[in-house]
Each structure stands twice: as structure tokens, then as C-alpha cells.
Short mmCIF file of N, CA, C and O and ligand atoms in Angstrom, two decimals:
data_model
loop_
_atom_site.label_atom_id
_atom_site.label_comp_id
_atom_site.label_asym_id
_atom_site.label_seq_id
_atom_site.Cartn_x
_atom_site.Cartn_y
_atom_site.Cartn_z
N MET W 1 30.37 8.45 11.99
CA MET W 1 29.26 8.06 11.21
C MET W 1 27.90 9.19 11.23
O MET W 1 27.72 9.55 12.30
N LYS W 2 27.44 9.11 10.04
CA LYS W 2 26.09 9.75 9.98
C LYS W 2 25.11 8.96 9.07
O LYS W 2 25.70 8.16 8.36
N ILE W 3 23.81 9.46 8.95
CA ILE W 3 22.91 8.74 8.07
C ILE W 3 23.11 9.60 6.61
O ILE W 3 23.29 10.83 6.68
N ASP W 4 23.58 8.75 5.61
CA ASP W 4 23.84 9.40 4.26
C ASP W 4 22.53 9.57 3.46
O ASP W 4 22.34 10.65 3.20
N HIS W 5 21.83 8.43 3.54
CA HIS W 5 20.51 8.39 3.06
C HIS W 5 19.61 7.43 3.46
O HIS W 5 20.04 6.31 3.88
N ILE W 6 18.32 7.64 3.32
CA ILE W 6 17.19 6.72 3.50
C ILE W 6 16.52 6.45 2.10
O ILE W 6 16.13 7.36 1.51
N ALA W 7 16.72 5.15 1.73
CA ALA W 7 16.34 4.86 0.34
C ALA W 7 14.88 4.38 0.29
O ALA W 7 14.65 3.50 1.23
N ILE W 8 14.01 4.78 -0.56
CA ILE W 8 12.65 4.26 -0.84
C ILE W 8 12.47 3.62 -2.12
O ILE W 8 12.87 4.56 -3.19
N ALA W 9 11.95 2.62 -2.41
CA ALA W 9 11.94 1.97 -3.63
C ALA W 9 10.45 2.34 -4.13
O ALA W 9 9.33 2.43 -3.46
N VAL W 10 10.27 3.12 -5.46
CA VAL W 10 9.00 3.60 -5.86
C VAL W 10 8.79 2.79 -7.42
O VAL W 10 9.61 2.51 -7.92
N ASP W 11 7.57 2.94 -7.61
CA ASP W 11 7.03 2.40 -8.82
C ASP W 11 6.82 3.37 -9.91
O ASP W 11 6.63 2.96 -11.14
N ASP W 12 6.78 4.61 -9.39
CA ASP W 12 6.56 5.77 -10.36
C ASP W 12 7.42 6.95 -9.82
O ASP W 12 7.12 7.62 -9.09
N LEU W 13 8.57 7.07 -10.62
CA LEU W 13 9.57 8.18 -9.95
C LEU W 13 8.93 9.53 -10.33
O LEU W 13 9.13 10.37 -9.39
N SER W 14 8.46 9.84 -11.42
CA SER W 14 7.92 11.44 -11.55
C SER W 14 6.71 11.48 -10.47
O SER W 14 6.66 12.61 -9.93
N GLY W 15 5.98 10.57 -10.35
CA GLY W 15 4.80 10.71 -9.36
C GLY W 15 5.38 10.91 -7.95
O GLY W 15 4.92 11.88 -7.24
N ALA W 16 6.38 10.16 -7.55
CA ALA W 16 6.97 10.33 -6.20
C ALA W 16 7.75 11.57 -6.07
O ALA W 16 7.76 12.10 -5.08
N LEU W 17 8.38 11.99 -7.33
CA LEU W 17 9.12 13.25 -7.10
C LEU W 17 8.01 14.40 -6.96
O LEU W 17 8.38 15.30 -6.10
N GLU W 18 6.92 14.37 -7.41
CA GLU W 18 5.73 15.27 -7.46
C GLU W 18 5.27 15.27 -6.14
O GLU W 18 5.03 16.26 -5.53
N THR W 19 5.00 14.04 -5.41
CA THR W 19 4.84 14.05 -4.06
C THR W 19 5.55 14.62 -3.04
O THR W 19 5.13 15.48 -2.32
N TRP W 20 6.91 14.41 -3.16
CA TRP W 20 7.81 14.97 -2.23
C TRP W 20 7.90 16.59 -2.45
O TRP W 20 8.13 17.22 -1.57
N ARG W 21 7.85 16.92 -3.66
CA ARG W 21 7.71 18.42 -4.01
C ARG W 21 6.52 18.92 -3.23
O ARG W 21 6.52 20.09 -2.67
N SER W 22 5.21 18.27 -3.53
CA SER W 22 4.12 19.13 -2.95
C SER W 22 3.98 18.84 -1.64
O SER W 22 3.39 19.78 -0.91
N LEU W 23 4.44 17.84 -0.80
CA LEU W 23 4.34 17.66 0.49
C LEU W 23 5.30 18.29 1.39
O LEU W 23 5.09 18.75 2.26
N TYR W 24 6.53 18.25 0.71
CA TYR W 24 7.65 18.86 1.64
C TYR W 24 8.41 19.88 0.93
O TYR W 24 9.55 20.28 1.42
N GLY W 25 8.11 20.28 -0.28
CA GLY W 25 8.88 21.47 -0.92
C GLY W 25 10.16 21.00 -1.37
O GLY W 25 11.01 22.03 -1.39
N VAL W 26 10.50 19.87 -1.64
CA VAL W 26 11.81 19.44 -1.84
C VAL W 26 11.93 19.14 -3.39
O VAL W 26 11.14 18.36 -3.67
N GLU W 27 13.17 19.60 -3.96
CA GLU W 27 13.53 19.33 -5.37
C GLU W 27 14.68 18.32 -5.30
O GLU W 27 15.57 18.52 -4.48
N PRO W 28 14.71 17.50 -6.27
CA PRO W 28 16.01 16.63 -6.32
C PRO W 28 17.24 17.40 -6.57
O PRO W 28 17.09 18.26 -7.40
N GLU W 29 18.34 16.97 -5.95
CA GLU W 29 19.66 17.54 -6.09
C GLU W 29 20.22 16.90 -7.41
O GLU W 29 20.82 17.56 -8.22
N THR W 30 20.07 15.69 -7.46
CA THR W 30 20.53 14.87 -8.53
C THR W 30 19.53 13.72 -9.08
O THR W 30 18.73 13.30 -8.20
N VAL W 31 19.47 13.57 -10.23
CA VAL W 31 18.66 12.28 -10.61
C VAL W 31 19.76 11.55 -11.54
O VAL W 31 20.01 12.26 -12.61
N GLU W 32 19.98 10.25 -11.22
CA GLU W 32 21.04 9.73 -11.88
C GLU W 32 20.87 8.25 -12.30
O GLU W 32 20.10 7.47 -11.43
N GLU W 33 20.95 7.94 -13.53
CA GLU W 33 20.75 6.47 -13.94
C GLU W 33 21.99 5.67 -13.55
O GLU W 33 23.29 6.06 -13.90
N ILE W 34 21.83 4.54 -12.99
CA ILE W 34 22.94 3.67 -12.47
C ILE W 34 22.63 2.34 -13.34
O ILE W 34 22.22 1.47 -12.91
N PRO W 35 23.28 2.08 -14.43
CA PRO W 35 23.26 1.10 -15.48
C PRO W 35 23.64 -0.20 -14.94
O PRO W 35 22.91 -1.23 -14.98
N THR W 36 24.68 -0.20 -13.93
CA THR W 36 25.17 -1.47 -13.44
C THR W 36 23.99 -1.95 -12.50
O THR W 36 24.17 -3.21 -12.11
N GLU W 37 23.18 -1.18 -11.76
CA GLU W 37 22.26 -1.53 -10.86
C GLU W 37 20.80 -1.61 -11.45
O GLU W 37 19.89 -1.92 -10.97
N LYS W 38 20.89 -1.18 -12.90
CA LYS W 38 19.45 -1.22 -13.42
C LYS W 38 18.39 -0.42 -12.75
O LYS W 38 17.31 -0.65 -12.45
N LEU W 39 18.84 0.96 -12.22
CA LEU W 39 18.01 1.71 -11.73
C LEU W 39 18.23 3.12 -11.96
O LEU W 39 19.30 3.65 -12.27
N THR W 40 17.42 4.01 -11.58
CA THR W 40 17.61 5.41 -11.48
C THR W 40 17.41 5.97 -10.09
O THR W 40 16.47 5.28 -9.40
N GLU W 41 18.24 6.85 -9.63
CA GLU W 41 18.13 7.34 -8.23
C GLU W 41 18.17 8.93 -8.25
O GLU W 41 18.72 9.52 -8.93
N ALA W 42 17.18 9.19 -7.42
CA ALA W 42 16.90 10.81 -7.10
C ALA W 42 17.23 11.05 -5.82
O ALA W 42 16.64 10.37 -4.94
N MET W 43 18.03 11.97 -5.58
CA MET W 43 18.62 12.49 -4.25
C MET W 43 17.90 13.66 -3.77
O MET W 43 18.19 14.73 -4.41
N LEU W 44 17.13 13.56 -2.68
CA LEU W 44 16.23 14.71 -2.25
C LEU W 44 17.04 15.22 -0.99
O LEU W 44 17.16 14.33 0.13
N PRO W 45 17.71 16.33 -1.02
CA PRO W 45 18.41 16.85 0.22
C PRO W 45 17.62 17.13 1.42
O PRO W 45 16.62 18.03 1.27
N PHE W 46 18.02 16.70 2.59
CA PHE W 46 17.45 17.27 3.75
C PHE W 46 18.46 17.50 4.76
O PHE W 46 19.03 16.53 5.40
N GLY W 47 18.97 18.71 4.81
CA GLY W 47 20.23 19.01 5.66
C GLY W 47 21.38 18.31 4.89
O GLY W 47 21.66 18.43 3.89
N ASP W 48 22.02 17.58 5.97
CA ASP W 48 23.32 16.91 5.36
C ASP W 48 23.10 15.46 4.94
O ASP W 48 23.93 14.80 4.45
N SER W 49 21.82 14.99 4.87
CA SER W 49 21.46 13.65 4.56
C SER W 49 20.33 13.77 3.28
O SER W 49 19.88 14.86 3.13
N TYR W 50 19.97 12.68 2.86
CA TYR W 50 19.17 12.60 1.58
C TYR W 50 17.98 11.56 1.82
O TYR W 50 18.28 10.54 2.50
N VAL W 51 16.84 11.84 1.24
CA VAL W 51 16.06 10.82 1.05
C VAL W 51 16.30 10.40 -0.38
O VAL W 51 16.43 11.09 -1.43
N GLN W 52 16.52 9.07 -0.82
CA GLN W 52 16.90 8.62 -1.96
C GLN W 52 15.82 7.73 -2.63
O GLN W 52 15.20 6.80 -1.87
N LEU W 53 15.24 8.24 -3.85
CA LEU W 53 14.13 7.37 -4.32
C LEU W 53 14.86 6.42 -5.60
O LEU W 53 15.63 7.12 -6.34
N LEU W 54 14.40 5.32 -5.49
CA LEU W 54 15.06 4.15 -6.27
C LEU W 54 13.95 3.88 -7.21
O LEU W 54 12.70 3.30 -6.83
N HIS W 55 14.19 3.74 -8.69
CA HIS W 55 13.28 3.23 -9.43
C HIS W 55 13.92 2.38 -10.55
O HIS W 55 14.88 2.73 -11.09
N ALA W 56 13.32 1.10 -10.60
CA ALA W 56 14.01 0.08 -11.42
C ALA W 56 13.97 0.69 -13.05
O ALA W 56 12.81 1.12 -13.52
N THR W 57 14.90 0.33 -13.71
CA THR W 57 15.03 0.62 -15.44
C THR W 57 14.75 -0.67 -16.01
O THR W 57 14.73 -0.55 -17.27
N ASP W 58 14.51 -1.74 -15.31
CA ASP W 58 14.53 -3.09 -16.02
C ASP W 58 14.04 -4.02 -15.10
O ASP W 58 14.09 -4.05 -13.83
N PRO W 59 13.10 -4.81 -15.57
CA PRO W 59 12.50 -5.85 -14.73
C PRO W 59 13.33 -6.79 -14.01
O PRO W 59 13.01 -7.41 -12.92
N ALA W 60 14.82 -6.95 -14.44
CA ALA W 60 15.62 -7.74 -13.73
C ALA W 60 16.31 -7.09 -12.62
O ALA W 60 16.91 -7.70 -11.81
N SER W 61 15.97 -5.87 -12.44
CA SER W 61 16.61 -4.95 -11.26
C SER W 61 16.14 -5.55 -9.87
O SER W 61 14.90 -6.03 -9.81
N THR W 62 17.08 -5.50 -9.00
CA THR W 62 16.57 -5.93 -7.64
C THR W 62 15.43 -5.06 -7.17
O THR W 62 14.69 -5.29 -6.18
N ILE W 63 15.34 -3.73 -7.48
CA ILE W 63 14.25 -2.80 -7.25
C ILE W 63 13.04 -3.16 -7.66
O ILE W 63 12.15 -3.30 -7.07
N ALA W 64 13.11 -3.70 -9.06
CA ALA W 64 11.79 -4.18 -9.65
C ALA W 64 11.36 -5.60 -8.78
O ALA W 64 10.04 -5.31 -8.48
N LYS W 65 12.15 -6.34 -8.49
CA LYS W 65 11.83 -7.54 -7.61
C LYS W 65 11.18 -7.17 -6.27
O LYS W 65 10.28 -7.69 -5.86
N PHE W 66 11.88 -6.18 -5.67
CA PHE W 66 11.40 -5.73 -4.34
C PHE W 66 10.10 -5.17 -4.44
O PHE W 66 9.17 -5.45 -3.52
N VAL W 67 9.78 -4.16 -5.39
CA VAL W 67 8.58 -3.59 -5.59
C VAL W 67 7.43 -4.70 -5.92
O VAL W 67 6.37 -4.66 -5.30
N GLU W 68 7.89 -5.54 -6.76
CA GLU W 68 7.02 -6.68 -7.10
C GLU W 68 6.36 -7.50 -5.98
O GLU W 68 5.23 -7.70 -5.69
N LYS W 69 7.44 -7.76 -5.11
CA LYS W 69 7.18 -8.63 -3.81
C LYS W 69 6.56 -7.97 -2.78
O LYS W 69 5.55 -8.38 -2.21
N ARG W 70 7.06 -6.66 -2.52
CA ARG W 70 6.51 -5.91 -1.15
C ARG W 70 5.91 -4.63 -1.70
O ARG W 70 5.21 -4.11 -0.53
N GLY W 71 5.78 -4.21 -2.92
CA GLY W 71 5.27 -2.85 -3.10
C GLY W 71 6.18 -1.81 -2.88
O GLY W 71 7.42 -2.12 -2.27
N PRO W 72 5.89 -0.58 -3.23
CA PRO W 72 6.88 0.56 -2.74
C PRO W 72 7.05 0.71 -1.44
O PRO W 72 6.26 0.43 -0.49
N GLY W 73 8.37 1.18 -0.99
CA GLY W 73 8.59 1.45 0.44
C GLY W 73 9.96 1.53 0.76
O GLY W 73 10.88 1.51 -0.24
N LEU W 74 10.19 1.49 2.14
CA LEU W 74 11.56 1.58 2.63
C LEU W 74 12.57 0.48 2.12
O LEU W 74 12.19 -0.70 2.25
N HIS W 75 13.62 1.04 1.48
CA HIS W 75 14.52 -0.25 0.90
C HIS W 75 15.77 -0.50 1.62
O HIS W 75 16.19 -1.56 2.11
N HIS W 76 16.47 0.78 2.10
CA HIS W 76 17.69 0.70 2.94
C HIS W 76 17.99 1.82 3.55
O HIS W 76 17.47 2.91 3.19
N ILE W 77 18.87 1.78 4.62
CA ILE W 77 19.44 2.91 5.23
C ILE W 77 20.84 2.88 5.12
O ILE W 77 21.53 2.04 5.16
N ALA W 78 21.41 4.20 4.74
CA ALA W 78 22.85 4.03 4.36
C ALA W 78 23.62 4.96 5.41
O ALA W 78 23.17 6.00 5.80
N LEU W 79 24.58 4.44 5.83
CA LEU W 79 25.54 5.11 6.99
C LEU W 79 26.67 5.57 6.01
O LEU W 79 27.32 4.70 5.46
N ARG W 80 27.07 6.89 6.33
CA ARG W 80 28.24 7.49 5.62
C ARG W 80 29.40 7.06 6.81
O ARG W 80 29.35 7.38 7.98
N VAL W 81 30.37 6.42 6.11
CA VAL W 81 31.65 6.00 6.82
C VAL W 81 33.00 6.70 6.20
O VAL W 81 32.92 6.98 5.08
N PRO W 82 34.02 6.91 7.10
CA PRO W 82 34.90 7.57 6.62
C PRO W 82 36.04 6.50 5.65
O PRO W 82 36.69 6.70 4.84
N ASP W 83 35.62 5.19 5.90
CA ASP W 83 36.53 4.09 5.29
C ASP W 83 35.59 3.08 5.06
O ASP W 83 35.45 2.11 6.02
N VAL W 84 35.21 2.59 3.90
CA VAL W 84 34.27 1.49 3.58
C VAL W 84 34.84 0.07 4.06
O VAL W 84 34.20 -0.75 4.56
N GLU W 85 36.22 -0.09 3.71
CA GLU W 85 36.59 -1.32 3.97
C GLU W 85 36.92 -1.55 5.60
O GLU W 85 36.67 -2.58 5.85
N ALA W 86 37.27 -0.40 6.22
CA ALA W 86 37.35 -0.66 7.75
C ALA W 86 35.95 -0.93 8.22
O ALA W 86 35.74 -1.67 9.28
N ALA W 87 34.88 -0.21 7.70
CA ALA W 87 33.56 -0.50 8.24
C ALA W 87 33.03 -1.87 8.00
O ALA W 87 32.44 -2.59 8.64
N MET W 88 33.54 -2.48 6.64
CA MET W 88 33.12 -3.78 6.40
C MET W 88 33.88 -4.74 7.22
O MET W 88 33.29 -5.72 7.74
N LYS W 89 35.05 -4.41 7.67
CA LYS W 89 35.83 -5.30 8.56
C LYS W 89 35.12 -5.43 10.00
O LYS W 89 35.16 -6.52 10.59
N SER W 90 34.73 -4.14 10.32
CA SER W 90 34.00 -4.01 11.67
C SER W 90 32.75 -4.96 11.57
O SER W 90 32.53 -5.65 12.71
N VAL W 91 32.01 -4.73 10.68
CA VAL W 91 30.69 -5.43 10.43
C VAL W 91 31.17 -7.06 10.59
O VAL W 91 30.30 -8.03 11.57
N ALA W 92 31.89 -7.46 9.82
CA ALA W 92 32.23 -8.87 9.74
C ALA W 92 32.87 -9.41 11.25
O ALA W 92 32.46 -10.46 11.63
N GLU W 93 33.73 -8.73 11.70
CA GLU W 93 34.25 -8.93 13.04
C GLU W 93 33.14 -9.06 14.25
O GLU W 93 33.24 -9.87 15.21
N GLY W 94 32.05 -8.28 13.97
CA GLY W 94 31.23 -8.03 14.85
C GLY W 94 30.00 -9.14 14.72
O GLY W 94 28.89 -9.16 15.31
N GLY W 95 30.33 -10.07 13.75
CA GLY W 95 29.26 -11.22 13.39
C GLY W 95 28.22 -10.84 12.52
O GLY W 95 27.32 -11.64 12.12
N GLY W 96 28.32 -9.70 11.66
CA GLY W 96 27.44 -9.22 10.75
C GLY W 96 27.74 -10.01 9.32
O GLY W 96 28.72 -10.40 9.18
N ARG W 97 26.62 -10.11 8.54
CA ARG W 97 26.67 -10.61 7.31
C ARG W 97 26.78 -9.78 6.15
O ARG W 97 25.77 -9.08 5.89
N LEU W 98 27.94 -9.74 5.36
CA LEU W 98 28.14 -8.67 4.49
C LEU W 98 27.54 -9.28 2.94
O LEU W 98 27.67 -10.55 2.76
N LEU W 99 26.88 -8.56 2.22
CA LEU W 99 26.31 -9.01 0.93
C LEU W 99 27.47 -8.83 -0.17
O LEU W 99 27.40 -9.31 -1.27
N ASP W 100 28.48 -7.88 0.15
CA ASP W 100 29.52 -7.66 -0.80
C ASP W 100 31.02 -8.11 -0.12
O ASP W 100 31.10 -7.88 0.88
N GLU W 101 31.73 -8.77 -1.06
CA GLU W 101 33.09 -9.12 -0.58
C GLU W 101 33.99 -7.90 -0.81
O GLU W 101 34.84 -7.91 0.18
N THR W 102 33.78 -7.09 -1.64
CA THR W 102 34.70 -6.06 -1.94
C THR W 102 33.69 -4.76 -2.31
O THR W 102 32.54 -5.04 -2.76
N PRO W 103 34.09 -3.43 -1.95
CA PRO W 103 33.32 -2.46 -2.29
C PRO W 103 32.70 -2.37 -3.78
O PRO W 103 33.50 -2.75 -4.72
N ARG W 104 31.70 -1.86 -3.95
CA ARG W 104 31.18 -1.56 -5.34
C ARG W 104 31.15 0.03 -5.50
O ARG W 104 31.09 0.78 -4.39
N ILE W 105 30.87 0.47 -6.76
CA ILE W 105 30.88 1.72 -7.06
C ILE W 105 29.30 2.08 -7.20
O ILE W 105 28.70 1.68 -7.90
N GLY W 106 28.86 3.06 -6.13
CA GLY W 106 27.55 3.42 -6.24
C GLY W 106 27.22 4.80 -6.75
O GLY W 106 28.07 5.15 -7.59
N GLY W 107 26.03 5.43 -6.72
CA GLY W 107 25.73 6.57 -7.21
C GLY W 107 26.70 7.62 -6.70
O GLY W 107 27.28 7.76 -5.58
N GLY W 108 27.02 8.63 -7.74
CA GLY W 108 27.79 9.78 -7.23
C GLY W 108 29.38 9.35 -7.21
O GLY W 108 30.10 10.00 -6.70
N GLY W 109 29.58 8.06 -7.59
CA GLY W 109 31.05 7.55 -7.60
C GLY W 109 31.43 7.08 -6.35
O GLY W 109 32.77 6.86 -5.96
N HIS W 110 30.43 6.95 -5.24
CA HIS W 110 30.90 6.65 -3.93
C HIS W 110 31.15 5.04 -3.78
O HIS W 110 30.41 4.38 -4.57
N ARG W 111 32.17 4.66 -3.05
CA ARG W 111 32.50 3.31 -2.80
C ARG W 111 31.36 2.86 -1.82
O ARG W 111 31.31 3.26 -0.67
N VAL W 112 30.66 1.89 -2.01
CA VAL W 112 29.47 1.30 -1.21
C VAL W 112 29.73 -0.24 -0.86
O VAL W 112 30.29 -0.91 -1.81
N ALA W 113 29.10 -0.81 0.07
CA ALA W 113 29.00 -2.31 0.45
C ALA W 113 27.73 -2.34 1.27
O ALA W 113 27.09 -1.60 2.07
N PHE W 114 26.99 -3.37 0.99
CA PHE W 114 25.60 -3.84 1.62
C PHE W 114 25.84 -4.74 2.82
O PHE W 114 26.50 -5.87 2.84
N VAL W 115 25.24 -4.62 3.94
CA VAL W 115 25.12 -5.53 5.07
C VAL W 115 23.64 -6.35 4.86
O VAL W 115 22.69 -5.57 4.75
N HIS W 116 23.64 -7.65 4.92
CA HIS W 116 22.45 -8.43 4.86
C HIS W 116 21.25 -7.91 5.87
O HIS W 116 21.85 -7.67 7.06
N PRO W 117 20.09 -7.81 5.52
CA PRO W 117 19.10 -7.39 6.36
C PRO W 117 19.00 -8.26 7.60
O PRO W 117 18.64 -7.71 8.50
N LYS W 118 19.38 -9.47 7.44
CA LYS W 118 19.16 -10.57 8.64
C LYS W 118 20.09 -10.17 9.73
O LYS W 118 19.73 -10.27 10.78
N SER W 119 21.14 -9.15 9.44
CA SER W 119 22.22 -8.77 10.47
C SER W 119 21.43 -7.57 11.38
O SER W 119 21.95 -7.38 12.46
N THR W 120 20.37 -6.93 10.97
CA THR W 120 19.87 -5.69 11.51
C THR W 120 18.27 -5.76 11.52
O THR W 120 17.68 -4.77 10.80
N ALA W 121 17.51 -6.72 11.95
CA ALA W 121 16.24 -6.77 12.06
C ALA W 121 15.63 -6.44 10.96
O ALA W 121 14.41 -5.78 10.75
N GLY W 122 15.97 -7.13 9.66
CA GLY W 122 15.30 -7.21 8.35
C GLY W 122 15.44 -5.75 7.60
O GLY W 122 14.85 -5.67 6.64
N VAL W 123 16.36 -4.82 8.18
CA VAL W 123 16.56 -3.64 7.43
C VAL W 123 17.96 -3.75 6.70
O VAL W 123 18.96 -3.99 7.28
N LEU W 124 17.99 -3.61 5.36
CA LEU W 124 19.24 -3.63 4.70
C LEU W 124 19.99 -2.37 4.87
O LEU W 124 19.30 -1.14 4.95
N ILE W 125 21.19 -2.55 5.14
CA ILE W 125 22.22 -1.38 5.47
C ILE W 125 23.27 -1.29 4.50
O ILE W 125 23.95 -2.18 3.72
N GLU W 126 23.36 -0.10 4.04
CA GLU W 126 24.40 0.50 3.07
C GLU W 126 25.55 1.06 3.79
O GLU W 126 25.28 2.16 4.53
N LEU W 127 26.78 0.72 3.49
CA LEU W 127 27.91 1.56 4.09
C LEU W 127 28.32 2.39 2.67
O LEU W 127 28.77 1.76 1.80
N VAL W 128 28.35 3.59 3.13
CA VAL W 128 28.82 4.53 1.95
C VAL W 128 30.19 5.40 2.45
O VAL W 128 30.15 6.17 3.26
N GLU W 129 31.26 5.27 1.61
CA GLU W 129 32.47 6.13 1.90
C GLU W 129 32.27 7.18 0.90
O GLU W 129 32.17 6.97 -0.39
N ASN W 130 32.29 8.44 1.50
CA ASN W 130 32.09 9.62 0.62
C ASN W 130 33.35 9.90 -0.31
O ASN W 130 34.37 9.68 0.10
N ALA W 131 32.80 9.99 -1.64
CA ALA W 131 34.01 10.23 -2.57
C ALA W 131 34.68 11.47 -2.35
O ALA W 131 35.96 11.68 -2.91
N GLU W 132 34.30 12.53 -1.65
CA GLU W 132 34.89 13.81 -1.65
C GLU W 132 35.95 13.58 -0.51
O GLU W 132 35.89 13.12 0.52
CO1 CO U 201 21.72 3.62 -1.34
#
């Protein structure tokens, strides 16, 4: 496994992109709207991993609710796994609580599943199976 991405919820995507550009000289590799999640995600490459900026496209989005409740900030850490179902089984067998019963399709067409933040000291974890 490795870190696939660290996701930050933002309330102003173009402002956040400008901040990461001017502070760290990084340009987004992709900016993708995910209608099923009611959000736009921008992937900023750092070596083999990414910082992912998440911006709600609808007030009903979980990202909109997160930002409203807690303000912009760290949203989740994504672990890249070879087999998302095997990783889900491992979490369940280890006593972790999954938020998804079956994998969903995330950005880039990857199969993903989320682990409840209560299982890992308040940090939401995403399991990402690389589509390649
Ligand atoms: Co993610």
C-alpha cells in the first residue's frame, strides 16, 4: 500500500488552486466533476501521491455539509490498495467499520470504499484500487 492522496475540503476551488500554485508551484494534473458525489476534485501531483482538493457543486453534497460544519480542512486520507474488496475484508475482520458495503466508482474511474472515521481516531480513510 501507499498513500494515494490526501484530500482537503475547500470552499473556493480557484482560490485554493491559486494558493497551491503560488506557495508550492504545483498545477493540477486533473480537475474532474463527479456528479454522483456532487463535487469537483482537483488532483495536485506530489511524486507518486496527490493532494486532492474537494469542492462541493451542490449544497446537498457531503463536502458542503463538512465545510459548513467544520470549515475547510483535512477531509480524508486515501490508501492505494491492489484489491479494494480484499482491503475491505481485512478492515471488517480487523474490527473496523466500513461506510460502503460494496465498492463505488470514484474519480479517475477507480473503485473505492470508505472506512468510518471512528475506526481511525477521527480520520476518514478511503481505500482506492488503482484502475490501471
Ligand atoms: Co479521495
